[in-house]
Amino acid sequence: MDGVLGGYGHITAVDIDGSKQFLNSILSLDNPPSTNLALDCGAGIGRVSKNLLMPYFQKVDLVEQDEKFINTAKKNVGANNAKLGTLYQIGLQDFKPQKEYDVIWCQWVLGHLNDYDLIAFLERCSEALAENGVIVIKENIASLEVIEYDDDDSSVTRPYKLMQQIFEEANLRVVKVDVQTGFPKEIYPVHMFALVINT
Ligand SMILES: C[S@@+](CC[C@H](N)C(=O)[O-])C[C@H]1O[C@@H](n2cnc3c(N)ncnc32)[C@H](O)[C@@H]1O
């Protein structure tokens, strides 16, 4: 847990609790998504799939590029778990969804994609949404208006304005946004966005 959360494994319960509240608010929208199939992007060791998505959805697919993590995810959620769908071992920049998803959940992974790959990825995700489907993004947001680079982690933390520009480029509209509470003060603010196709 510490490995996929940069030494902050202990915040997982608070994180999942905040995600549940956000997901509940999405499922209470006027035209909510169904709860048939979800996709966990950058799934790591299956933390979000197991603790958040599987209790809500009939089936959950996972995308994760790291072989060791995806094998651990399979063990963590239980290889015979009836809710476990397809495991895709591939980078999000190359991933082309093959099914229709009610919710596509992206958490703490999009900072590993450059802006162009991220926009293209979000466009492919929006094509793969089922009726009333929603993309959820839960990511660190830079406090200043500039991109922050982390060379150790090979990732970036984007400011709010850039996230908005990226959503616009990908023709997505924000229907809900919230900020995670209860996290340690020294870490980045974590925002949750619910996005639908901008018709
Ligand atoms: C900070 S961890 C978060 C894992 C999980 N989303 C969670 O919240 O527990 C980031 C994960 O993204 C994966 N990752 C990094 N770059 C990726 C990419 N281009 N495509 C897919 N997964 C990627 C890493 O292997 C790692 O499992």
Short mmCIF file of C-alpha atoms and ligand atoms in Angstrom, two decimals:
data_model
loop_
_atom_site.label_atom_id
_atom_site.label_comp_id
_atom_site.label_asym_id
_atom_site.label_seq_id
_atom_site.Cartn_x
_atom_site.Cartn_y
_atom_site.Cartn_z
CA MET A 1 0.00 0.00 0.00
CA ASP A 2 2.85 2.37 0.91
CA GLY A 3 4.49 1.50 -2.42
CA VAL A 4 1.58 2.66 -4.58
CA LEU A 5 0.78 5.63 -2.34
CA GLY A 6 4.31 7.03 -2.01
CA GLY A 7 4.66 6.17 1.68
CA TYR A 8 1.11 7.29 2.52
CA GLY A 9 -0.55 3.87 2.74
CA HIS A 10 -2.16 4.91 6.02
CA ILE A 11 -4.46 7.41 4.26
CA THR A 12 -6.23 4.70 2.29
CA ALA A 13 -9.29 4.42 4.59
CA VAL A 14 -9.91 8.20 4.48
CA ASP A 15 -9.36 8.19 0.72
CA ILE A 16 -11.82 5.36 0.09
CA ASP A 17 -14.37 7.00 2.36
CA GLY A 18 -14.13 10.28 0.40
CA SER A 19 -14.42 8.36 -2.87
CA LYS A 20 -17.52 6.53 -1.63
CA GLN A 21 -19.20 9.82 -0.78
CA PHE A 22 -18.32 11.17 -4.24
CA LEU A 23 -19.52 8.01 -5.99
CA ASN A 24 -22.77 8.10 -4.00
CA SER A 25 -23.36 11.66 -5.19
CA ILE A 26 -22.79 10.56 -8.80
CA LEU A 27 -25.19 7.65 -8.42
CA SER A 28 -27.76 10.15 -7.10
CA LEU A 29 -27.58 12.40 -10.19
CA ASP A 30 -30.84 12.89 -12.15
CA ASN A 31 -29.61 10.53 -14.86
CA PRO A 32 -27.12 8.36 -12.97
CA PRO A 33 -24.85 5.77 -14.51
CA SER A 34 -25.78 2.10 -14.11
CA THR A 35 -23.66 -0.11 -11.89
CA ASN A 36 -22.91 -2.93 -14.33
CA LEU A 37 -19.30 -2.37 -15.32
CA ALA A 38 -16.52 -0.07 -14.06
CA LEU A 39 -12.95 0.41 -15.22
CA ASP A 40 -10.10 1.12 -12.78
CA CYS A 41 -7.31 2.98 -14.63
CA GLY A 42 -3.76 2.75 -13.29
CA ALA A 43 -5.14 0.18 -10.89
CA GLY A 44 -1.88 -0.56 -9.07
CA ILE A 45 -2.41 -3.41 -6.62
CA GLY A 46 -6.20 -3.22 -6.94
CA ARG A 47 -6.75 -0.96 -3.92
CA VAL A 48 -9.53 1.11 -5.57
CA SER A 49 -11.10 -1.89 -7.33
CA LYS A 50 -11.32 -3.97 -4.19
CA ASN A 51 -12.33 -1.34 -1.64
CA LEU A 52 -14.40 1.08 -3.71
CA LEU A 53 -15.58 -0.21 -7.07
CA MET A 54 -16.32 -3.88 -6.43
CA PRO A 55 -18.83 -3.20 -3.64
CA TYR A 56 -20.82 -1.01 -6.10
CA PHE A 57 -20.42 -2.63 -9.54
CA GLN A 58 -21.29 -6.08 -10.94
CA LYS A 59 -17.91 -6.27 -12.64
CA VAL A 60 -14.71 -4.27 -12.61
CA ASP A 61 -11.98 -4.27 -15.27
CA LEU A 62 -8.47 -3.07 -14.42
CA VAL A 63 -5.77 -1.39 -16.54
CA GLU A 64 -2.26 -1.30 -15.12
CA GLN A 65 1.01 -1.27 -17.02
CA ASP A 66 3.24 -2.83 -14.35
CA GLU A 67 3.33 -6.63 -14.40
CA LYS A 68 4.15 -7.03 -10.70
CA PHE A 69 1.36 -4.68 -9.63
CA ILE A 70 -1.28 -6.26 -11.85
CA ASN A 71 -0.39 -9.75 -10.61
CA THR A 72 -0.66 -8.49 -7.03
CA ALA A 73 -4.00 -6.86 -7.88
CA LYS A 74 -5.30 -10.22 -9.13
CA LYS A 75 -4.27 -11.86 -5.85
CA ASN A 76 -5.61 -9.00 -3.72
CA VAL A 77 -9.09 -8.99 -5.21
CA GLY A 78 -9.10 -12.78 -5.54
CA ALA A 79 -8.55 -14.42 -8.92
CA ASN A 80 -11.88 -16.27 -8.50
CA ASN A 81 -13.79 -13.18 -7.40
CA ALA A 82 -16.92 -13.12 -9.61
CA LYS A 83 -16.68 -9.32 -9.77
CA LEU A 84 -13.24 -9.38 -11.34
CA GLY A 85 -13.51 -8.66 -15.06
CA THR A 86 -10.63 -8.30 -17.50
CA LEU A 87 -7.12 -7.29 -16.46
CA TYR A 88 -5.31 -5.26 -19.12
CA GLN A 89 -1.56 -4.95 -18.73
CA ILE A 90 -0.87 -1.87 -20.85
CA GLY A 91 -0.12 1.84 -20.47
CA LEU A 92 -3.11 4.19 -20.60
CA GLN A 93 -1.44 6.05 -23.49
CA ASP A 94 -1.88 2.88 -25.59
CA PHE A 95 -5.07 1.50 -24.05
CA LYS A 96 -8.14 1.32 -26.28
CA PRO A 97 -11.25 0.35 -24.31
CA GLN A 98 -13.08 -2.61 -25.85
CA LYS A 99 -16.26 -2.45 -23.75
CA GLU A 100 -18.81 0.10 -22.58
CA TYR A 101 -18.29 1.32 -19.03
CA ASP A 102 -20.69 2.96 -16.58
CA VAL A 103 -17.88 4.51 -14.59
CA ILE A 104 -14.24 4.92 -15.61
CA TRP A 105 -12.21 5.72 -12.47
CA CYS A 106 -8.74 7.29 -12.86
CA GLN A 107 -6.89 7.91 -9.61
CA TRP A 108 -3.35 9.07 -9.01
CA VAL A 109 -2.17 7.99 -12.44
CA LEU A 110 -2.89 10.74 -14.99
CA GLY A 111 0.19 12.71 -13.94
CA HIS A 112 2.19 9.96 -15.67
CA LEU A 113 0.70 10.93 -19.07
CA ASN A 114 1.73 13.98 -21.05
CA ASP A 115 -1.05 16.41 -21.96
CA TYR A 116 -1.47 15.09 -25.51
CA ASP A 117 -1.67 11.45 -24.43
CA LEU A 118 -4.06 12.43 -21.64
CA ILE A 119 -6.45 14.24 -23.99
CA ALA A 120 -6.39 11.34 -26.46
CA PHE A 121 -6.93 8.85 -23.61
CA LEU A 122 -9.92 10.83 -22.31
CA GLU A 123 -11.39 10.99 -25.82
CA ARG A 124 -11.13 7.19 -26.12
CA CYS A 125 -12.71 6.83 -22.67
CA SER A 126 -15.63 9.07 -23.60
CA GLU A 127 -16.28 6.90 -26.68
CA ALA A 128 -16.40 3.90 -24.35
CA LEU A 129 -19.01 5.28 -21.93
CA ALA A 130 -22.31 3.43 -21.57
CA GLU A 131 -25.54 5.46 -21.41
CA ASN A 132 -25.22 8.08 -18.61
CA GLY A 133 -21.64 6.92 -18.12
CA VAL A 134 -19.21 9.08 -16.13
CA ILE A 135 -15.44 9.44 -16.04
CA VAL A 136 -14.09 10.13 -12.54
CA ILE A 137 -10.69 11.71 -12.08
CA LYS A 138 -9.18 11.84 -8.61
CA GLU A 139 -5.80 13.53 -8.74
CA ASN A 140 -3.40 15.82 -6.92
CA ILE A 141 -3.76 19.44 -8.00
CA ALA A 142 -0.89 21.93 -7.88
CA SER A 143 -1.58 24.86 -5.57
CA LEU A 144 0.19 27.38 -7.80
CA GLU A 145 -0.79 27.98 -11.42
CA VAL A 146 2.17 26.10 -12.85
CA ILE A 147 2.89 22.45 -13.58
CA GLU A 148 5.05 20.79 -10.94
CA TYR A 149 7.49 18.11 -12.10
CA ASP A 150 8.58 15.09 -10.06
CA ASP A 151 11.63 13.53 -11.67
CA ASP A 152 11.83 10.69 -9.13
CA ASP A 153 8.27 9.60 -9.87
CA SER A 154 8.34 10.58 -13.59
CA SER A 155 5.09 12.46 -13.12
CA VAL A 156 3.60 15.93 -13.17
CA THR A 157 1.08 17.63 -10.91
CA ARG A 158 -1.19 19.89 -12.92
CA PRO A 159 -2.87 23.09 -11.78
CA TYR A 160 -6.67 23.31 -11.77
CA LYS A 161 -6.80 25.58 -14.84
CA LEU A 162 -4.81 23.13 -16.95
CA MET A 163 -7.08 20.27 -15.91
CA GLN A 164 -10.06 22.36 -17.05
CA GLN A 165 -8.37 23.06 -20.40
CA ILE A 166 -7.65 19.37 -20.87
CA PHE A 167 -11.29 18.46 -20.14
CA GLU A 168 -12.44 21.05 -22.67
CA GLU A 169 -10.02 19.72 -25.30
CA ALA A 170 -11.37 16.23 -24.71
CA ASN A 171 -14.95 17.57 -25.03
CA LEU A 172 -15.82 16.68 -21.46
CA ARG A 173 -18.00 18.64 -19.05
CA VAL A 174 -17.60 18.64 -15.26
CA VAL A 175 -20.88 17.65 -13.57
CA LYS A 176 -19.48 17.37 -10.06
CA VAL A 177 -16.29 18.40 -8.34
CA ASP A 178 -15.17 17.97 -4.77
CA VAL A 179 -12.01 18.18 -2.70
CA GLN A 180 -10.95 15.25 -0.53
CA THR A 181 -10.91 16.13 3.15
CA GLY A 182 -8.98 14.58 6.02
CA PHE A 183 -5.64 14.15 4.24
CA PRO A 184 -2.34 15.23 5.85
CA LYS A 185 -1.64 18.95 5.39
CA GLU A 186 1.73 18.43 3.69
CA ILE A 187 0.35 16.64 0.62
CA TYR A 188 -1.21 18.22 -2.48
CA PRO A 189 -4.91 18.99 -2.41
CA VAL A 190 -6.74 16.07 -4.07
CA HIS A 191 -9.69 16.92 -6.30
CA MET A 192 -12.40 14.61 -7.59
CA PHE A 193 -14.03 15.45 -10.93
CA ALA A 194 -17.04 13.70 -12.47
CA LEU A 195 -17.03 14.21 -16.23
CA VAL A 196 -19.57 13.52 -18.95
CA ILE A 197 -19.52 14.05 -22.70
CA ASN A 198 -20.21 17.67 -23.54
CA THR A 199 -23.20 17.41 -25.91
C1 LIG B 1 0.25 6.17 -7.26
S1 LIG B 1 -0.14 4.62 -7.95
C2 LIG B 1 -1.92 4.62 -7.76
C3 LIG B 1 -2.55 3.27 -7.92
C4 LIG B 1 -4.07 3.25 -7.75
N1 LIG B 1 -4.73 4.10 -8.71
C5 LIG B 1 -4.46 3.64 -6.35
O1 LIG B 1 -4.99 4.76 -6.18
O2 LIG B 1 -4.23 2.85 -5.45
C6 LIG B 1 0.09 4.91 -9.70
C7 LIG B 1 -0.17 3.68 -10.55
O3 LIG B 1 -0.21 4.06 -11.91
C8 LIG B 1 0.52 3.11 -12.67
N2 LIG B 1 0.94 3.77 -13.92
C9 LIG B 1 1.92 4.67 -14.09
N3 LIG B 1 1.97 5.08 -15.36
C10 LIG B 1 0.98 4.41 -16.02
C11 LIG B 1 0.53 4.41 -17.37
N4 LIG B 1 1.11 5.16 -18.29
N5 LIG B 1 -0.49 3.60 -17.69
C12 LIG B 1 -1.09 2.82 -16.75
N6 LIG B 1 -0.71 2.78 -15.45
C13 LIG B 1 0.32 3.57 -15.10
C14 LIG B 1 1.65 2.71 -11.77
O4 LIG B 1 2.23 1.48 -12.17
C15 LIG B 1 0.93 2.63 -10.43
O5 LIG B 1 0.34 1.38 -10.25
#
